[in-house]
Amino acid sequence: MNYSKFPRRHYLQGPTPIEFLPSLSQALGGGVNLYVKRDDLLPGSGGGNKTRKLEFCIADALEQGADSIITCGAVQSNHCRLTAAWSAKEGLDCHLILEERVAGSYKAEASGNNFLFELLDVKSIDVVPGGTDMMGAMGAKADALAEAGRKPYIIPGGASNAIGATGYAVCAEETMGQLNAMRLMIDHILVPSGSAGTHAGMVVGMTGVNGGIPISGVNVSRPKDVQEEIVFQLALETAERLGVENAISRDDIVCFDQYVGPGYSLPTDAMVEAVKLFAKTEAILLDPVYSGKAAAGLVDLVRQGHFPKGANVLFLHTGGSPALFAYMDTFRQV
Ligand SMILES: Cc1ncc(COP(=O)(O)O)c(C=O)c1O
């Protein structure tokens, strides 16, 4: 596809690796060959998926003459960390609105991403209760900054609009290029599905290059039908932006919601097991909120025989490991 007409910064240093996971494949049994796409190794302080989206969102902000970025996320948001990181690198001020989705969960002195917000010189943090209208809160912040003479630009939660999702259409195309070069036939791709830009962008990119590999999402918060509809709508918008002519149908969007557990960011035993399994078999660090729950889905689907014997399954590792340090008690208890 042709992305050259869109403003873009170049934060990547090349394709992220695709690796075979022999020990994990063997540990899970079921004759499934597991592979991982290492977006946890993307540049940016601590790595992870938002770097791909921010190449396009921050470029758009710069093109509009912004000097300040406003974004939002949960209290341990990886997206906020990476937005702060790339803003710092670009000489932009970064302001965060953090949503306390679990009451009482914000601790100013917390470690993990919260500590990194501080280190990356975030200019302000406003903490709001769960359920707050986040676009409204960011709009109010933008008004205040504009009144003070600044030029604010709002990046939505997770950078999940059509601009940000473009980064994951690029990723799907990059992945197909690597698989063709490796002559590796992948039967299924599994991705974490949160604010939906990763999942939607991957589907759009896969459709755009006619790659034909089914992509499923593992939800981190919402019920299946709700998440699938959000991903679908964003995929349609992104496909329109990119001029993808092949149709994307509602059936192309599939999510699993049985690995969410009690709610967003709340640990599950399966997540803890998956994080430990990836660490001890492949020395790969996941995170407790996104890639850990998605990996719990991968582990369970393999064990259930969801993928046929001999299938090659690619797991998109979207990063997030700095959040592990805010959850050490969870891993030591189980
Ligand atoms: C580490 C990590 N993985 C996956 C996701 C989910 O990606 P998306 O929000 O694009 O659905 C996020 C979102 O913040 C994340 O931080």
mmCIF file of C-alpha atoms and ligand atoms in Angstrom:
data_model
loop_
_atom_site.group_PDB
_atom_site.id
_atom_site.type_symbol
_atom_site.label_atom_id
_atom_site.label_comp_id
_atom_site.label_asym_id
_atom_site.label_seq_id
_atom_site.Cartn_x
_atom_site.Cartn_y
_atom_site.Cartn_z
ATOM 1 C CA MET A 1 0.000 0.000 0.000
ATOM 2 C CA ASN A 2 1.064 3.597 -0.423
ATOM 3 C CA TYR A 3 1.456 5.507 2.852
ATOM 4 C CA SER A 4 3.583 8.300 1.464
ATOM 5 C CA LYS A 5 0.826 10.906 1.371
ATOM 6 C CA PHE A 6 0.376 10.772 5.150
ATOM 7 C CA PRO A 7 2.499 12.777 7.589
ATOM 8 C CA ARG A 8 4.806 10.275 9.314
ATOM 9 C CA ARG A 9 7.758 10.350 11.647
ATOM 10 C CA HIS A 10 10.197 7.454 11.435
ATOM 11 C CA TYR A 11 10.583 5.908 14.854
ATOM 12 C CA LEU A 12 11.180 2.309 13.737
ATOM 13 C CA GLN A 13 14.657 1.040 12.948
ATOM 14 C CA GLY A 14 13.412 -1.715 10.648
ATOM 15 C CA PRO A 15 10.962 -4.619 10.909
ATOM 16 C CA THR A 16 10.533 -6.156 14.361
ATOM 17 C CA PRO A 17 11.707 -9.788 14.482
ATOM 18 C CA ILE A 18 9.490 -12.826 13.940
ATOM 19 C CA GLU A 19 10.778 -15.670 16.102
ATOM 20 C CA PHE A 20 9.889 -19.343 16.457
ATOM 21 C CA LEU A 21 9.064 -20.355 20.040
ATOM 22 C CA PRO A 22 10.243 -23.986 20.220
ATOM 23 C CA SER A 23 10.210 -24.427 23.996
ATOM 24 C CA LEU A 24 6.798 -22.837 24.491
ATOM 25 C CA SER A 25 5.351 -24.848 21.579
ATOM 26 C CA GLN A 26 6.654 -28.020 23.174
ATOM 27 C CA ALA A 27 5.529 -27.069 26.679
ATOM 28 C CA LEU A 28 1.959 -26.548 25.480
ATOM 29 C CA GLY A 29 1.787 -29.742 23.412
ATOM 30 C CA GLY A 30 -1.005 -30.034 20.858
ATOM 31 C CA GLY A 31 1.430 -30.066 17.912
ATOM 32 C CA VAL A 32 0.985 -26.327 17.253
ATOM 33 C CA ASN A 33 4.030 -24.304 16.169
ATOM 34 C CA LEU A 34 4.069 -20.950 17.908
ATOM 35 C CA TYR A 35 5.762 -17.851 16.553
ATOM 36 C CA VAL A 36 5.960 -14.336 17.952
ATOM 37 C CA LYS A 37 6.195 -10.939 16.279
ATOM 38 C CA ARG A 38 8.326 -8.900 18.682
ATOM 39 C CA ASP A 39 6.642 -5.488 18.784
ATOM 40 C CA ASP A 40 7.734 -5.407 22.419
ATOM 41 C CA LEU A 41 11.152 -4.607 20.925
ATOM 42 C CA LEU A 42 9.979 -1.476 19.114
ATOM 43 C CA PRO A 43 11.994 1.647 19.931
ATOM 44 C CA GLY A 44 10.646 4.076 22.508
ATOM 45 C CA SER A 45 11.228 3.991 26.242
ATOM 46 C CA GLY A 46 10.302 0.452 27.232
ATOM 47 C CA GLY A 47 8.994 -0.716 23.825
ATOM 48 C CA GLY A 48 5.514 -1.686 22.706
ATOM 49 C CA ASN A 49 2.829 -1.180 20.127
ATOM 50 C CA LYS A 50 2.072 2.528 20.465
ATOM 51 C CA THR A 51 5.312 3.532 18.729
ATOM 52 C CA ARG A 52 3.866 2.382 15.385
ATOM 53 C CA LYS A 53 0.708 4.440 15.901
ATOM 54 C CA LEU A 54 2.577 7.486 17.173
ATOM 55 C CA GLU A 55 4.679 7.667 14.009
ATOM 56 C CA PHE A 56 1.490 8.884 12.348
ATOM 57 C CA CYS A 57 -0.266 10.706 15.232
ATOM 58 C CA ILE A 58 2.711 12.800 16.301
ATOM 59 C CA ALA A 59 3.545 13.586 12.671
ATOM 60 C CA ASP A 60 -0.004 14.885 12.281
ATOM 61 C CA ALA A 61 0.390 16.987 15.449
ATOM 62 C CA LEU A 62 3.653 18.472 14.176
ATOM 63 C CA GLU A 63 2.123 19.195 10.791
ATOM 64 C CA GLN A 64 -0.632 21.129 12.562
ATOM 65 C CA GLY A 65 1.935 23.191 14.448
ATOM 66 C CA ALA A 66 1.238 21.693 17.875
ATOM 67 C CA ASP A 67 3.621 22.286 20.760
ATOM 68 C CA SER A 68 1.740 20.197 23.343
ATOM 69 C CA ILE A 69 0.273 16.704 23.230
ATOM 70 C CA ILE A 70 -2.658 15.656 25.382
ATOM 71 C CA THR A 71 -3.611 12.020 25.716
ATOM 72 C CA CYS A 72 -5.310 9.668 28.162
ATOM 73 C CA GLY A 73 -5.167 6.165 29.520
ATOM 74 C CA ALA A 74 -5.422 3.992 32.594
ATOM 75 C CA VAL A 75 -3.159 4.605 35.595
ATOM 76 C CA GLN A 76 -0.428 2.248 34.293
ATOM 77 C CA SER A 77 -0.957 3.119 30.640
ATOM 78 C CA ASN A 78 1.737 1.985 28.200
ATOM 79 C CA HIS A 79 0.217 4.311 25.637
ATOM 80 C CA CYS A 80 0.738 7.278 27.973
ATOM 81 C CA ARG A 81 4.333 6.182 28.587
ATOM 82 C CA LEU A 82 5.135 5.992 24.884
ATOM 83 C CA THR A 83 3.304 9.231 24.088
ATOM 84 C CA ALA A 84 5.373 10.915 26.804
ATOM 85 C CA ALA A 85 8.537 9.321 25.395
ATOM 86 C CA TRP A 86 8.050 10.387 21.775
ATOM 87 C CA SER A 87 6.817 13.822 22.868
ATOM 88 C CA ALA A 88 10.022 14.271 24.874
ATOM 89 C CA LYS A 89 12.066 13.183 21.874
ATOM 90 C CA GLU A 90 10.230 15.655 19.621
ATOM 91 C CA GLY A 91 10.477 18.544 22.085
ATOM 92 C CA LEU A 92 6.722 18.597 22.693
ATOM 93 C CA ASP A 93 5.074 19.014 26.083
ATOM 94 C CA CYS A 94 2.974 16.033 27.160
ATOM 95 C CA HIS A 95 -0.123 16.229 29.374
ATOM 96 C CA LEU A 96 -1.916 13.118 30.634
ATOM 97 C CA ILE A 97 -5.452 12.495 31.819
ATOM 98 C CA LEU A 98 -5.454 9.208 33.734
ATOM 99 C CA GLU A 99 -8.690 7.306 34.257
ATOM 100 C CA GLU A 100 -8.907 5.476 37.560
ATOM 101 C CA ARG A 101 -10.829 2.502 36.104
ATOM 102 C CA VAL A 102 -10.340 0.630 39.364
ATOM 103 C CA ALA A 103 -11.292 2.976 42.221
ATOM 104 C CA GLY A 104 -8.290 3.933 44.363
ATOM 105 C CA SER A 105 -5.755 2.442 41.935
ATOM 106 C CA TYR A 106 -3.801 5.639 41.194
ATOM 107 C CA LYS A 107 -0.764 6.034 43.430
ATOM 108 C CA ALA A 108 1.442 9.004 42.668
ATOM 109 C CA GLU A 109 4.463 7.091 43.994
ATOM 110 C CA ALA A 110 3.729 3.847 42.064
ATOM 111 C CA SER A 111 6.445 2.150 40.018
ATOM 112 C CA GLY A 112 6.108 0.737 36.492
ATOM 113 C CA ASN A 113 4.802 3.141 33.853
ATOM 114 C CA ASN A 114 3.712 5.637 36.470
ATOM 115 C CA PHE A 115 7.321 6.183 37.507
ATOM 116 C CA LEU A 116 8.320 6.526 33.861
ATOM 117 C CA PHE A 117 5.739 9.307 33.302
ATOM 118 C CA GLU A 118 7.757 11.280 35.841
ATOM 119 C CA LEU A 119 11.112 10.425 34.315
ATOM 120 C CA LEU A 120 9.880 11.339 30.834
ATOM 121 C CA ASP A 121 8.967 14.782 32.102
ATOM 122 C CA VAL A 122 5.195 14.727 31.683
ATOM 123 C CA LYS A 123 4.037 18.294 32.294
ATOM 124 C CA SER A 124 0.741 17.506 34.038
ATOM 125 C CA ILE A 125 -1.236 14.492 35.209
ATOM 126 C CA ASP A 126 -4.967 14.845 35.937
ATOM 127 C CA VAL A 127 -6.586 11.795 37.523
ATOM 128 C CA VAL A 128 -10.302 11.337 36.853
ATOM 129 C CA PRO A 129 -12.779 8.679 38.033
ATOM 130 C CA GLY A 130 -13.621 5.599 35.929
ATOM 131 C CA GLY A 131 -16.392 6.294 33.428
ATOM 132 C CA THR A 132 -15.378 9.940 32.877
ATOM 133 C CA ASP A 133 -15.918 11.292 29.348
ATOM 134 C CA MET A 134 -12.233 11.188 28.402
ATOM 135 C CA MET A 135 -12.593 13.120 25.133
ATOM 136 C CA GLY A 136 -14.449 15.790 27.108
ATOM 137 C CA ALA A 137 -11.725 15.899 29.759
ATOM 138 C CA MET A 138 -8.997 16.173 27.115
ATOM 139 C CA GLY A 139 -10.998 18.879 25.315
ATOM 140 C CA ALA A 140 -11.193 20.908 28.536
ATOM 141 C CA LYS A 141 -7.434 20.518 29.002
ATOM 142 C CA ALA A 142 -6.858 21.637 25.408
ATOM 143 C CA ASP A 143 -9.022 24.735 25.971
ATOM 144 C CA ALA A 144 -7.035 25.639 29.081
ATOM 145 C CA LEU A 145 -3.707 25.202 27.277
ATOM 146 C CA ALA A 146 -4.917 27.207 24.266
ATOM 147 C CA GLU A 147 -6.018 29.996 26.583
ATOM 148 C CA ALA A 148 -2.496 30.009 28.009
ATOM 149 C CA GLY A 149 -1.142 30.511 24.478
ATOM 150 C CA ARG A 150 -0.133 26.909 23.720
ATOM 151 C CA LYS A 151 -0.999 24.812 20.662
ATOM 152 C CA PRO A 152 -2.419 21.542 21.971
ATOM 153 C CA TYR A 153 -3.119 18.384 19.957
ATOM 154 C CA ILE A 154 -5.277 15.562 21.319
ATOM 155 C CA ILE A 155 -4.317 11.935 20.701
ATOM 156 C CA PRO A 156 -7.256 9.696 21.656
ATOM 157 C CA GLY A 157 -6.843 6.815 24.141
ATOM 158 C CA GLY A 158 -4.512 4.161 22.765
ATOM 159 C CA ALA A 159 -3.957 6.353 19.668
ATOM 160 C CA SER A 160 -6.843 4.320 18.303
ATOM 161 C CA ASN A 161 -8.246 6.453 15.539
ATOM 162 C CA ALA A 162 -7.762 5.915 11.815
ATOM 163 C CA ILE A 163 -4.494 7.888 11.943
ATOM 164 C CA GLY A 164 -2.980 5.683 14.647
ATOM 165 C CA ALA A 165 -4.400 2.414 13.291
ATOM 166 C CA THR A 166 -2.514 3.145 10.062
ATOM 167 C CA GLY A 167 0.618 2.117 11.984
ATOM 168 C CA TYR A 168 -0.795 -1.384 12.344
ATOM 169 C CA ALA A 169 -1.811 -1.603 8.694
ATOM 170 C CA VAL A 170 1.903 -0.989 8.092
ATOM 171 C CA CYS A 171 2.690 -3.778 10.568
ATOM 172 C CA ALA A 172 0.483 -6.289 8.744
ATOM 173 C CA GLU A 173 2.205 -5.451 5.482
ATOM 174 C CA GLU A 174 5.634 -5.684 7.147
ATOM 175 C CA THR A 175 4.669 -9.088 8.604
ATOM 176 C CA MET A 176 3.571 -10.431 5.211
ATOM 177 C CA GLY A 177 6.845 -9.263 3.689
ATOM 178 C CA GLN A 178 8.806 -11.124 6.370
ATOM 179 C CA LEU A 179 6.719 -14.292 6.066
ATOM 180 C CA ASN A 180 7.188 -14.312 2.302
ATOM 181 C CA ALA A 181 10.936 -13.839 2.701
ATOM 182 C CA MET A 182 11.037 -16.656 5.308
ATOM 183 C CA ARG A 183 8.678 -18.800 3.184
ATOM 184 C CA LEU A 184 6.695 -19.353 6.356
ATOM 185 C CA MET A 185 2.975 -20.150 6.084
ATOM 186 C CA ILE A 186 1.148 -18.769 9.114
ATOM 187 C CA ASP A 187 -2.374 -20.112 9.638
ATOM 188 C CA HIS A 188 -3.570 -17.681 12.273
ATOM 189 C CA ILE A 189 -2.501 -14.442 13.954
ATOM 190 C CA LEU A 190 -3.563 -13.621 17.510
ATOM 191 C CA VAL A 191 -3.415 -10.047 18.851
ATOM 192 C CA PRO A 192 -4.453 -8.273 22.061
ATOM 193 C CA SER A 193 -7.595 -6.181 21.479
ATOM 194 C CA GLY A 194 -7.969 -3.126 23.728
ATOM 195 C CA SER A 195 -8.674 0.336 22.356
ATOM 196 C CA ALA A 196 -8.842 -1.549 19.033
ATOM 197 C CA GLY A 197 -6.287 0.250 16.832
ATOM 198 C CA THR A 198 -3.857 -2.657 16.763
ATOM 199 C CA HIS A 199 -6.486 -5.234 15.855
ATOM 200 C CA ALA A 200 -8.301 -2.975 13.352
ATOM 201 C CA GLY A 201 -5.071 -1.831 11.686
ATOM 202 C CA MET A 202 -3.817 -5.410 11.332
ATOM 203 C CA VAL A 203 -7.063 -6.488 9.661
ATOM 204 C CA VAL A 204 -6.963 -3.511 7.288
ATOM 205 C CA GLY A 205 -3.320 -4.120 6.359
ATOM 206 C CA MET A 206 -3.894 -7.846 5.870
ATOM 207 C CA THR A 207 -6.892 -7.119 3.652
ATOM 208 C CA GLY A 208 -5.010 -4.421 1.762
ATOM 209 C CA VAL A 209 -2.155 -6.740 0.815
ATOM 210 C CA ASN A 210 -4.505 -9.667 0.246
ATOM 211 C CA GLY A 211 -2.530 -11.725 2.777
ATOM 212 C CA GLY A 212 -5.479 -13.934 3.687
ATOM 213 C CA ILE A 213 -4.320 -14.842 7.214
ATOM 214 C CA PRO A 214 -7.180 -14.746 9.750
ATOM 215 C CA ILE A 215 -6.530 -12.405 12.686
ATOM 216 C CA SER A 216 -8.287 -12.822 16.030
ATOM 217 C CA GLY A 217 -8.230 -10.541 19.031
ATOM 218 C CA VAL A 218 -8.128 -11.388 22.713
ATOM 219 C CA ASN A 219 -10.110 -8.805 24.658
ATOM 220 C CA VAL A 220 -8.740 -7.094 27.732
ATOM 221 C CA SER A 221 -11.980 -5.510 28.914
ATOM 222 C CA ARG A 222 -15.159 -5.543 26.829
ATOM 223 C CA PRO A 223 -17.592 -8.320 25.917
ATOM 224 C CA LYS A 224 -17.065 -10.008 22.545
ATOM 225 C CA ASP A 225 -19.882 -8.352 20.566
ATOM 226 C CA VAL A 226 -19.126 -4.855 21.828
ATOM 227 C CA GLN A 227 -15.393 -5.160 21.086
ATOM 228 C CA GLU A 228 -15.938 -6.721 17.658
ATOM 229 C CA GLU A 229 -18.192 -3.826 16.657
ATOM 230 C CA ILE A 230 -15.626 -1.241 17.847
ATOM 231 C CA VAL A 231 -12.836 -2.983 15.935
ATOM 232 C CA PHE A 232 -15.045 -3.305 12.841
ATOM 233 C CA GLN A 233 -16.014 0.384 12.769
ATOM 234 C CA LEU A 234 -12.399 1.482 13.224
ATOM 235 C CA ALA A 235 -11.290 -0.966 10.517
ATOM 236 C CA LEU A 236 -13.827 0.520 8.086
ATOM 237 C CA GLU A 237 -12.659 4.076 8.858
ATOM 238 C CA THR A 238 -8.999 3.115 8.515
ATOM 239 C CA ALA A 239 -9.619 1.222 5.264
ATOM 240 C CA GLU A 240 -11.316 4.302 3.869
ATOM 241 C CA ARG A 241 -8.404 6.523 4.905
ATOM 242 C CA LEU A 242 -5.954 4.160 3.228
ATOM 243 C CA GLY A 243 -8.073 3.551 0.151
ATOM 244 C CA VAL A 244 -8.220 -0.215 0.697
ATOM 245 C CA GLU A 245 -10.536 -1.482 -1.992
ATOM 246 C CA ASN A 246 -11.110 -5.074 -0.867
ATOM 247 C CA ALA A 247 -14.166 -5.163 1.370
ATOM 248 C CA ILE A 248 -13.783 -5.822 5.092
ATOM 249 C CA SER A 249 -16.749 -7.744 6.408
ATOM 250 C CA ARG A 250 -18.055 -7.985 9.954
ATOM 251 C CA ASP A 251 -17.112 -11.697 9.887
ATOM 252 C CA ASP A 252 -13.436 -10.789 9.477
ATOM 253 C CA ILE A 253 -13.467 -9.453 13.029
ATOM 254 C CA VAL A 254 -13.301 -12.133 15.702
ATOM 255 C CA CYS A 255 -12.646 -11.566 19.407
ATOM 256 C CA PHE A 256 -12.337 -13.865 22.404
ATOM 257 C CA ASP A 257 -13.625 -12.387 25.665
ATOM 258 C CA GLN A 258 -13.206 -15.321 28.040
ATOM 259 C CA TYR A 259 -9.729 -14.243 29.228
ATOM 260 C CA VAL A 260 -10.705 -10.830 30.641
ATOM 261 C CA GLY A 261 -11.422 -12.258 34.117
ATOM 262 C CA PRO A 262 -12.971 -9.897 36.679
ATOM 263 C CA GLY A 263 -12.198 -6.808 34.592
ATOM 264 C CA TYR A 264 -9.702 -4.535 32.879
ATOM 265 C CA SER A 265 -6.247 -4.668 34.487
ATOM 266 C CA LEU A 266 -7.380 -7.111 37.192
ATOM 267 C CA PRO A 267 -5.085 -10.138 37.351
ATOM 268 C CA THR A 268 -6.213 -13.672 36.513
ATOM 269 C CA ASP A 269 -4.479 -16.959 37.341
ATOM 270 C CA ALA A 270 -4.285 -17.727 33.621
ATOM 271 C CA MET A 271 -2.509 -14.411 32.953
ATOM 272 C CA VAL A 272 0.012 -15.132 35.719
ATOM 273 C CA GLU A 273 0.626 -18.612 34.329
ATOM 274 C CA ALA A 274 1.090 -17.265 30.780
ATOM 275 C CA VAL A 275 3.519 -14.540 31.884
ATOM 276 C CA LYS A 276 5.560 -17.113 33.806
ATOM 277 C CA LEU A 277 5.482 -19.610 30.918
ATOM 278 C CA PHE A 278 6.739 -17.081 28.353
ATOM 279 C CA ALA A 279 9.476 -15.976 30.758
ATOM 280 C CA LYS A 280 10.722 -19.424 31.715
ATOM 281 C CA THR A 281 10.469 -21.112 28.302
ATOM 282 C CA GLU A 282 11.450 -18.273 25.943
ATOM 283 C CA ALA A 283 12.841 -15.489 28.171
ATOM 284 C CA ILE A 284 10.154 -13.151 26.818
ATOM 285 C CA LEU A 285 8.548 -10.647 29.179
ATOM 286 C CA LEU A 286 4.829 -9.988 28.754
ATOM 287 C CA ASP A 287 2.684 -7.551 30.713
ATOM 288 C CA PRO A 288 -0.152 -8.161 33.185
ATOM 289 C CA VAL A 289 -2.894 -6.155 31.442
ATOM 290 C CA TYR A 290 -2.621 -6.775 27.685
ATOM 291 C CA SER A 291 -0.033 -9.179 26.303
ATOM 292 C CA GLY A 292 -0.308 -11.384 29.421
ATOM 293 C CA LYS A 293 -4.066 -11.803 29.061
ATOM 294 C CA ALA A 294 -3.751 -12.274 25.296
ATOM 295 C CA ALA A 295 -1.090 -14.930 25.942
ATOM 296 C CA ALA A 296 -3.448 -16.603 28.420
ATOM 297 C CA GLY A 297 -5.849 -16.819 25.475
ATOM 298 C CA LEU A 298 -3.150 -18.279 23.239
ATOM 299 C CA VAL A 299 -2.198 -20.900 25.845
ATOM 300 C CA ASP A 300 -5.812 -21.931 26.422
ATOM 301 C CA LEU A 301 -6.741 -22.038 22.734
ATOM 302 C CA VAL A 302 -3.754 -24.286 22.017
ATOM 303 C CA ARG A 303 -4.600 -26.567 24.941
ATOM 304 C CA GLN A 304 -8.239 -26.761 23.885
ATOM 305 C CA GLY A 305 -7.214 -27.897 20.407
ATOM 306 C CA HIS A 306 -8.695 -24.775 18.807
ATOM 307 C CA PHE A 307 -5.862 -24.792 16.240
ATOM 308 C CA PRO A 308 -5.366 -28.006 14.252
ATOM 309 C CA LYS A 309 -2.270 -30.140 14.836
ATOM 310 C CA GLY A 310 0.595 -28.807 12.729
ATOM 311 C CA ALA A 311 -0.843 -25.273 12.559
ATOM 312 C CA ASN A 312 1.539 -22.313 12.634
ATOM 313 C CA VAL A 313 0.231 -19.564 14.913
ATOM 314 C CA LEU A 314 1.763 -16.097 15.204
ATOM 315 C CA PHE A 315 1.293 -14.137 18.425
ATOM 316 C CA LEU A 316 1.680 -10.370 18.147
ATOM 317 C CA HIS A 317 3.579 -9.308 21.263
ATOM 318 C CA THR A 318 2.528 -5.708 21.827
ATOM 319 C CA GLY A 319 4.850 -5.061 24.786
ATOM 320 C CA GLY A 320 3.991 -3.537 28.131
ATOM 321 C CA SER A 321 6.593 -5.211 30.349
ATOM 322 C CA PRO A 322 7.350 -2.027 32.397
ATOM 323 C CA ALA A 323 3.927 -2.536 34.014
ATOM 324 C CA LEU A 324 5.154 -5.861 35.478
ATOM 325 C CA PHE A 325 7.003 -3.937 38.163
ATOM 326 C CA ALA A 326 3.749 -2.474 39.448
ATOM 327 C CA TYR A 327 2.345 -6.019 39.853
ATOM 328 C CA MET A 328 5.184 -7.869 41.621
ATOM 329 C CA ASP A 329 2.958 -8.935 44.524
ATOM 330 C CA THR A 330 0.537 -10.596 42.118
ATOM 331 C CA PHE A 331 3.290 -12.774 40.676
ATOM 332 C CA ARG A 332 4.794 -13.658 44.034
ATOM 333 C CA GLN A 333 1.481 -14.669 45.590
ATOM 334 C CA VAL A 334 0.330 -17.258 43.054
HETATM 335 C C1 LIG B 1 1.076 -3.499 25.874
HETATM 336 C C2 LIG B 1 -0.200 -3.292 25.160
HETATM 337 N N1 LIG B 1 -0.655 -4.267 24.375
HETATM 338 C C3 LIG B 1 -1.821 -4.163 23.704
HETATM 339 C C4 LIG B 1 -2.592 -3.028 23.819
HETATM 340 C C5 LIG B 1 -3.875 -2.987 23.080
HETATM 341 O O1 LIG B 1 -3.729 -2.358 21.861
HETATM 342 P P1 LIG B 1 -4.923 -1.513 21.314
HETATM 343 O O2 LIG B 1 -5.238 -0.494 22.352
HETATM 344 O O3 LIG B 1 -4.439 -0.962 20.043
HETATM 345 O O4 LIG B 1 -6.078 -2.445 21.128
HETATM 346 C C6 LIG B 1 -2.163 -1.971 24.625
HETATM 347 C C7 LIG B 1 -2.977 -0.758 24.765
HETATM 348 O O5 LIG B 1 -2.688 0.139 25.485
HETATM 349 C C8 LIG B 1 -0.930 -2.107 25.314
HETATM 350 O O6 LIG B 1 -0.467 -1.137 26.114
#
